[in-house]
Coordinates of C-alpha atoms in Angstrom, one line a residue:
M1 CA 40.6 87.8 21.1
R2 CA 37.1 87.3 22.4
G3 CA 36.6 88.2 26.0
A4 CA 35.2 85.7 28.5
D5 CA 31.6 86.1 29.7
T6 CA 32.5 86.0 33.4
F7 CA 31.4 88.0 36.4
T8 CA 33.7 88.5 39.3
E9 CA 32.5 90.7 42.2
S10 CA 34.9 92.1 44.7
L11 CA 34.0 91.8 48.4
F12 CA 35.0 95.4 49.1
T13 CA 35.2 98.6 47.0
M14 CA 37.4 101.6 47.7
R15 CA 35.2 104.1 45.7
R16 CA 32.8 106.6 47.0
L17 CA 29.4 107.6 45.7
E18 CA 30.9 110.9 44.7
D19 CA 33.2 109.1 42.3
F20 CA 30.3 107.6 40.3
V21 CA 28.7 111.0 39.5
P22 CA 30.3 112.9 36.6
A23 CA 31.8 116.3 37.6
D24 CA 29.5 118.0 35.0
H25 CA 26.3 116.2 35.9
P26 CA 23.3 118.6 35.8
L27 CA 22.2 117.5 39.3
R28 CA 25.5 118.8 40.9
P29 CA 24.6 122.6 40.8
I30 CA 21.0 121.8 41.7
R31 CA 22.1 119.8 44.8
A32 CA 24.4 122.6 45.8
M33 CA 21.5 125.2 45.7
V34 CA 19.1 122.8 47.5
N35 CA 21.7 122.1 50.3
E36 CA 22.2 125.9 50.7
A37 CA 18.5 126.4 51.2
L38 CA 18.1 123.4 53.5
L39 CA 20.9 124.8 55.8
K40 CA 18.8 128.0 56.2
M41 CA 15.8 125.8 57.2
D42 CA 17.5 124.1 60.1
H43 CA 15.5 126.1 62.7
L44 CA 12.3 125.0 61.1
F45 CA 13.3 121.3 61.1
A46 CA 14.2 121.5 64.7
G47 CA 10.8 123.0 65.6
M48 CA 9.0 120.2 63.7
Y49 CA 10.4 117.6 66.1
E50 CA 10.4 119.5 69.4
A51 CA 7.1 117.7 70.4
D52 CA 8.7 114.3 70.0
I53 CA 9.8 114.0 73.7
K54 CA 9.1 110.3 74.1
G55 CA 12.1 109.3 72.1
G56 CA 11.9 106.2 69.9
R57 CA 13.5 105.6 66.5
P58 CA 14.7 108.7 64.6
S59 CA 12.4 109.7 61.7
I60 CA 13.6 110.2 58.2
A61 CA 15.8 113.3 58.0
P62 CA 13.7 116.1 56.5
E63 CA 16.6 117.2 54.4
K64 CA 16.8 113.7 52.8
L65 CA 13.0 113.6 52.4
L66 CA 12.9 116.9 50.5
R67 CA 15.7 115.9 48.3
A68 CA 13.9 112.6 47.5
M69 CA 10.7 114.4 46.7
L70 CA 12.5 116.7 44.3
L71 CA 14.2 113.8 42.7
Q72 CA 10.8 112.2 42.1
I73 CA 9.8 115.3 40.2
F74 CA 13.0 115.6 38.2
F75 CA 12.8 112.0 36.9
S76 CA 9.0 111.8 36.6
V77 CA 8.8 108.9 39.1
R78 CA 5.1 108.0 39.4
S79 CA 4.9 106.9 43.0
E80 CA 6.8 106.7 46.3
R81 CA 6.9 102.9 45.9
Q82 CA 8.7 103.2 42.6
L83 CA 11.0 105.9 44.0
M84 CA 12.1 103.7 46.9
E85 CA 12.6 100.8 44.5
Q86 CA 14.8 102.8 42.2
T87 CA 16.7 104.3 45.1
Q88 CA 17.6 100.8 46.1
Y89 CA 19.9 100.3 43.1
N90 CA 20.4 103.7 41.5
L91 CA 23.7 105.2 42.8
L92 CA 22.8 108.7 41.4
Y93 CA 19.6 108.7 43.5
R94 CA 21.4 107.7 46.6
W95 CA 24.1 110.4 46.1
F96 CA 21.5 113.2 45.5
I97 CA 19.3 112.1 48.5
G98 CA 22.3 111.7 50.8
L99 CA 22.2 107.9 51.4
S100 CA 25.4 105.8 51.4
M101 CA 25.7 102.5 49.5
D102 CA 25.0 100.5 52.7
D103 CA 22.1 102.7 54.0
A104 CA 18.7 100.9 53.9
V105 CA 16.0 102.5 51.8
W106 CA 12.8 103.5 53.5
V107 CA 9.5 101.6 53.4
P108 CA 7.1 103.5 51.1
T109 CA 4.4 103.9 53.8
V110 CA 7.0 105.3 56.2
F111 CA 8.1 107.8 53.5
T112 CA 4.5 108.9 52.9
K113 CA 3.8 109.3 56.6
N114 CA 6.9 111.5 57.1
R115 CA 6.0 113.5 54.0
E116 CA 2.7 114.5 55.7
R117 CA 4.7 116.1 58.5
L118 CA 6.5 118.4 56.0
I119 CA 3.1 119.4 54.5
A120 CA 1.7 120.2 58.0
H121 CA 4.5 122.6 58.7
D122 CA 4.6 124.3 55.3
T123 CA 8.2 123.2 54.8
I124 CA 7.8 123.0 51.0
I125 CA 6.7 126.7 50.9
E126 CA 9.7 127.6 53.0
L127 CA 12.0 125.8 50.5
F128 CA 10.4 127.5 47.6
N129 CA 11.0 130.9 49.2
H130 CA 14.6 130.2 49.9
I131 CA 15.2 129.1 46.3
V132 CA 13.6 132.3 45.0
E133 CA 15.9 134.3 47.4
T134 CA 18.9 132.5 45.9
A135 CA 17.7 133.6 42.4
D136 CA 17.2 137.1 43.6
R137 CA 20.7 137.2 45.1
K138 CA 22.2 136.1 41.9
G139 CA 20.5 138.8 39.9
W140 CA 18.1 136.5 38.0
L141 CA 14.9 138.3 39.1
S142 CA 13.8 141.8 38.1
G143 CA 11.5 142.3 41.1
E144 CA 9.5 144.8 39.1
H145 CA 8.0 143.1 36.0
F146 CA 5.8 140.0 36.4
S147 CA 3.3 137.9 34.6
V148 CA 0.4 135.9 35.9
D149 CA -1.6 132.9 34.7
G150 CA -3.5 129.9 35.8
T151 CA -3.9 126.3 34.7
L152 CA -6.3 123.4 35.4
I153 CA -5.1 120.5 37.5
Q154 CA -7.1 117.3 37.2
A155 CA -8.0 115.9 40.6
W156 CA -7.4 112.3 41.7
A157 CA -11.2 111.6 41.7
S158 CA -13.5 110.1 39.2
H159 CA -17.0 111.2 38.0
R160 CA -18.5 108.2 39.9
S161 CA -17.3 109.8 43.1
F162 CA -19.3 113.0 42.3
V163 CA -22.6 112.3 44.2
R164 CA -25.4 114.3 45.7
K165 CA -24.7 116.0 49.0
D166 CA -28.0 115.0 50.4
G167 CA -27.4 111.3 49.8
G168 CA -30.0 111.0 47.0
D169 CA -29.6 108.5 44.2
D170 CA -28.2 109.7 40.9
D171 CA -28.4 106.4 39.1
A172 CA -31.1 107.3 36.6
G173 CA -30.1 104.5 34.2
G174 CA -31.1 101.7 36.6
N175 CA -27.6 100.2 36.6
T176 CA -27.5 97.5 39.2
T177 CA -23.8 96.6 38.8
G178 CA -22.5 99.5 40.8
G179 CA -22.0 101.8 37.9
T180 CA -23.4 105.3 37.5
T181 CA -25.0 107.1 34.6
F182 CA -25.5 110.8 34.4
K183 CA -27.4 111.2 31.1
G184 CA -30.2 113.8 31.4
Q185 CA -29.2 114.8 34.9
T186 CA -28.1 118.2 36.1
R187 CA -25.1 118.2 38.3
S188 CA -23.4 121.2 40.0
N189 CA -21.0 121.9 42.8
D190 CA -23.9 123.3 44.8
T191 CA -25.7 120.0 44.9
H192 CA -22.9 117.5 44.4
A193 CA -19.5 116.7 45.8
S194 CA -16.8 114.1 45.4
R195 CA -16.7 111.4 48.0
T196 CA -13.0 110.8 47.6
D197 CA -11.8 114.4 47.3
G198 CA -14.2 116.9 48.8
D199 CA -12.1 119.9 47.7
A200 CA -12.2 119.1 44.0
R201 CA -14.7 121.0 41.9
L202 CA -16.5 120.1 38.7
Y203 CA -15.2 122.7 36.2
R204 CA -14.5 123.4 32.6
K205 CA -12.6 126.1 30.7
G206 CA -12.9 126.8 27.0
K207 CA -13.6 123.7 25.0
T208 CA -12.5 121.3 27.6
A209 CA -14.9 118.8 29.2
S210 CA -16.1 119.2 32.7
E211 CA -13.8 117.3 35.1
L212 CA -13.1 117.3 38.8
R213 CA -10.3 119.8 39.0
Y214 CA -8.2 122.3 40.9
M215 CA -6.7 125.4 39.6
G216 CA -2.9 126.2 39.9
H217 CA -1.7 129.8 39.7
T218 CA 1.8 131.2 39.2
L219 CA 3.4 134.6 39.2
S220 CA 6.5 134.6 37.0
D221 CA 9.3 137.2 36.9
N222 CA 9.8 138.5 33.4
R223 CA 13.5 138.7 33.4
H224 CA 14.1 134.9 33.0
G225 CA 10.7 133.4 33.5
L226 CA 11.4 132.1 37.0
I227 CA 8.4 131.5 39.2
A228 CA 8.2 134.1 42.0
N229 CA 5.0 132.7 43.6
A230 CA 2.7 129.7 43.2
M231 CA -0.6 128.6 44.8
V232 CA -3.5 126.3 44.2
T233 CA -7.2 127.2 44.7
T234 CA -10.5 125.5 44.0
A235 CA -11.6 125.8 40.4
D236 CA -14.1 128.5 39.6
G237 CA -14.5 131.5 37.2
Y238 CA -13.1 134.0 39.7
A239 CA -10.1 132.0 41.0
E240 CA -7.5 133.3 38.5
R241 CA -8.1 137.0 39.2
E242 CA -8.4 136.5 43.0
A243 CA -5.2 134.5 43.2
A244 CA -3.4 137.0 41.0
K245 CA -4.3 139.8 43.4
V246 CA -3.0 137.9 46.3
M247 CA 0.3 137.0 44.6
I248 CA 1.0 140.5 43.1
H249 CA 0.2 142.0 46.5
A250 CA 2.9 139.8 48.1
A251 CA 5.3 140.9 45.3
C252 CA 4.6 144.6 46.1
E253 CA 5.3 144.1 49.8
A254 CA 8.6 142.3 48.9
A255 CA 9.7 145.0 46.4
D256 CA 12.6 147.3 47.1
E257 CA 11.7 150.9 48.1
D258 CA 13.6 152.1 45.1
T259 CA 11.3 150.3 42.7
I260 CA 9.6 152.9 40.6
S261 CA 6.7 150.8 39.3
I262 CA 5.6 147.2 39.1
T263 CA 3.9 145.8 36.0
L264 CA 1.8 142.8 35.6
G265 CA 1.2 141.0 32.3
A266 CA -1.8 138.8 31.8
D267 CA -4.0 137.3 29.1
K268 CA -7.5 138.5 28.1
G269 CA -9.1 136.5 30.9
Y270 CA -7.9 139.1 33.4
D271 CA -9.4 142.0 31.5
A272 CA -12.1 142.9 34.0
E273 CA -12.7 146.3 35.5
E274 CA -12.6 145.0 39.1
F275 CA -9.2 143.4 38.5
V276 CA -7.6 146.3 36.7
N277 CA -8.8 148.7 39.4
A278 CA -7.4 146.5 42.1
C279 CA -4.0 146.5 40.4
E280 CA -4.0 150.2 40.1
G281 CA -5.0 150.5 43.7
M282 CA -1.9 148.6 44.7
G283 CA 0.3 150.8 42.4
V284 CA 0.7 148.1 39.8
I285 CA 0.5 148.9 36.1
P286 CA -1.9 146.4 34.5
H287 CA -0.3 145.1 31.3
V288 CA -3.4 142.9 30.6
A289 CA -4.2 141.9 27.1
Q290 CA -7.2 143.9 25.9
N291 CA -10.4 142.0 25.2
K292 CA -12.4 144.0 22.8
S293 CA -14.7 141.2 21.6
N294 CA -18.1 142.9 21.6
R295 CA -17.1 144.8 24.7
R296 CA -15.0 147.7 26.1
S297 CA -11.6 146.8 27.5
A298 CA -10.9 147.8 31.1
V299 CA -7.3 148.5 30.1
S300 CA -6.8 152.1 28.9
D301 CA -5.5 152.7 25.4
T302 CA -2.7 154.8 26.9
I303 CA -1.3 151.8 28.7
A304 CA -1.8 149.5 25.7
A305 CA 0.2 151.9 23.5
S306 CA 3.2 152.0 25.8
E307 CA 6.5 150.3 25.0
G308 CA 6.4 148.4 28.3
Y309 CA 3.0 146.9 27.5
V310 CA 4.2 145.4 24.3
L311 CA 7.3 143.9 26.1
S312 CA 5.1 142.5 28.9
Q313 CA 2.8 140.8 26.4
R314 CA 5.8 139.2 24.7
K315 CA 7.4 138.2 28.0
R316 CA 4.3 136.8 29.7
K317 CA 4.4 133.7 27.4
L318 CA 7.4 132.5 29.4
I319 CA 4.9 131.5 32.1
E320 CA 3.5 128.8 29.9
Q321 CA 6.9 127.0 29.9
G322 CA 6.5 126.5 33.6
F323 CA 3.1 124.9 33.2
G324 CA 4.3 122.8 30.3
W325 CA 7.3 121.5 32.3
A326 CA 5.1 120.9 35.4
K327 CA 2.6 118.8 33.4
T328 CA 5.0 116.8 31.2
V329 CA 7.9 116.3 33.6
G330 CA 6.5 117.1 37.0
G331 CA 3.3 115.0 36.5
I332 CA 1.0 117.8 37.7
R333 CA -1.5 117.3 34.9
Q334 CA -3.3 114.9 37.2
V335 CA -2.2 114.9 40.8
M336 CA -2.1 111.6 42.8
V337 CA -2.9 113.3 46.1
R338 CA -6.2 114.5 47.5
G339 CA -7.2 117.6 49.4
I340 CA -6.3 121.2 48.5
K341 CA -3.5 121.4 51.1
R342 CA -1.7 118.4 49.6
V343 CA -2.3 119.5 46.0
D344 CA -1.0 123.0 46.8
Q345 CA 2.2 121.7 48.4
L346 CA 2.8 119.4 45.5
F347 CA 2.3 122.2 43.0
V348 CA 4.6 124.5 44.9
L349 CA 7.3 121.7 45.1
T350 CA 7.0 121.1 41.3
M351 CA 7.5 124.8 40.7
T352 CA 10.5 124.7 43.0
A353 CA 12.0 122.0 40.9
Y354 CA 11.2 124.0 37.7
N355 CA 13.0 127.0 39.1
L356 CA 16.0 124.8 40.0
T357 CA 16.3 123.5 36.5
R358 CA 16.2 127.0 35.0
M359 CA 18.6 128.3 37.5
R360 CA 21.0 125.5 36.7
S361 CA 20.9 126.6 33.1
L362 CA 21.3 130.3 34.0
G363 CA 24.3 129.4 36.1
Q364 CA 26.1 128.1 33.0
I365 CA 25.7 131.4 31.2
R366 CA 28.4 134.0 31.7
P367 CA 27.3 136.8 34.1
Q368 CA 27.9 139.5 31.4
A369 CA 25.5 137.7 29.0
L370 CA 22.7 138.0 31.5

């Protein structure tokens, strides 16, 4: 018998949000790990609002704000406005963030303003560190063998915003409609800067075209490819090696005293005598791919012939998975924020989300299989 096309809505419901989320939903273990980290950050959240002595309306709870920002990355939501719109009707979003069915969703501008407070207090970096600590406690990090690499991040700024610092006219084409042509002109970061994002730099790598960019760097642990450190710098030819030294130095300080040696895998771009010497000075074995193209490699043949070197070169490719996920799912290919501080925080948050997805998968594997 054909059913009737009717719609009857009950005035009340006796079900909770928890009942609408399947017991085996992938977000359940992720939310548990995030909540565990947020509990440890309570002192930081309290300090963020100590200056608010005048009272007034309560701000968005930082815990809910961070969950919402992670959710935006997990589901590739393009903007805060779209996130707020989807949270209005998506029960899964409300459950993950911590909003009840009757709670009002925030205005996008209020959400953005409160997000700036998190950035100012480095809350995202604190969350990243707690997630890494969780991975270490579960035995998913080696703490000894790492890989490093960098990737280009396109800035939220156009070529038209890249103008002379001295206020001169770059419009050589005589365009009177407001456009700008650069044919036959020489532009560099020394003489030009973006009007909309002063921290972005005109840069190219390999066969890519010159664009206004930043450079993102990650240090991954070779055991399961989890990101142990992440940072953003301005884009230039030395940024990758300088960032690598900062991150591996932090890894050395955090290493256990019983650690015999720390290794660092990297591609040929890191094969420079200055970088190799800096690694050896920190007690790090440089498992850097040898670059012998019309030159002498800074990595000794003794290191290159070792069994650990071959293993590091195979494991270092795991770091590319993090970059690929961040650009296709996390939307980091071109950031929609401006300023190196905001770009850095967004990049670190994206790598936090990437770690959570991998840790969720690792948690489904039997411990003896690890």
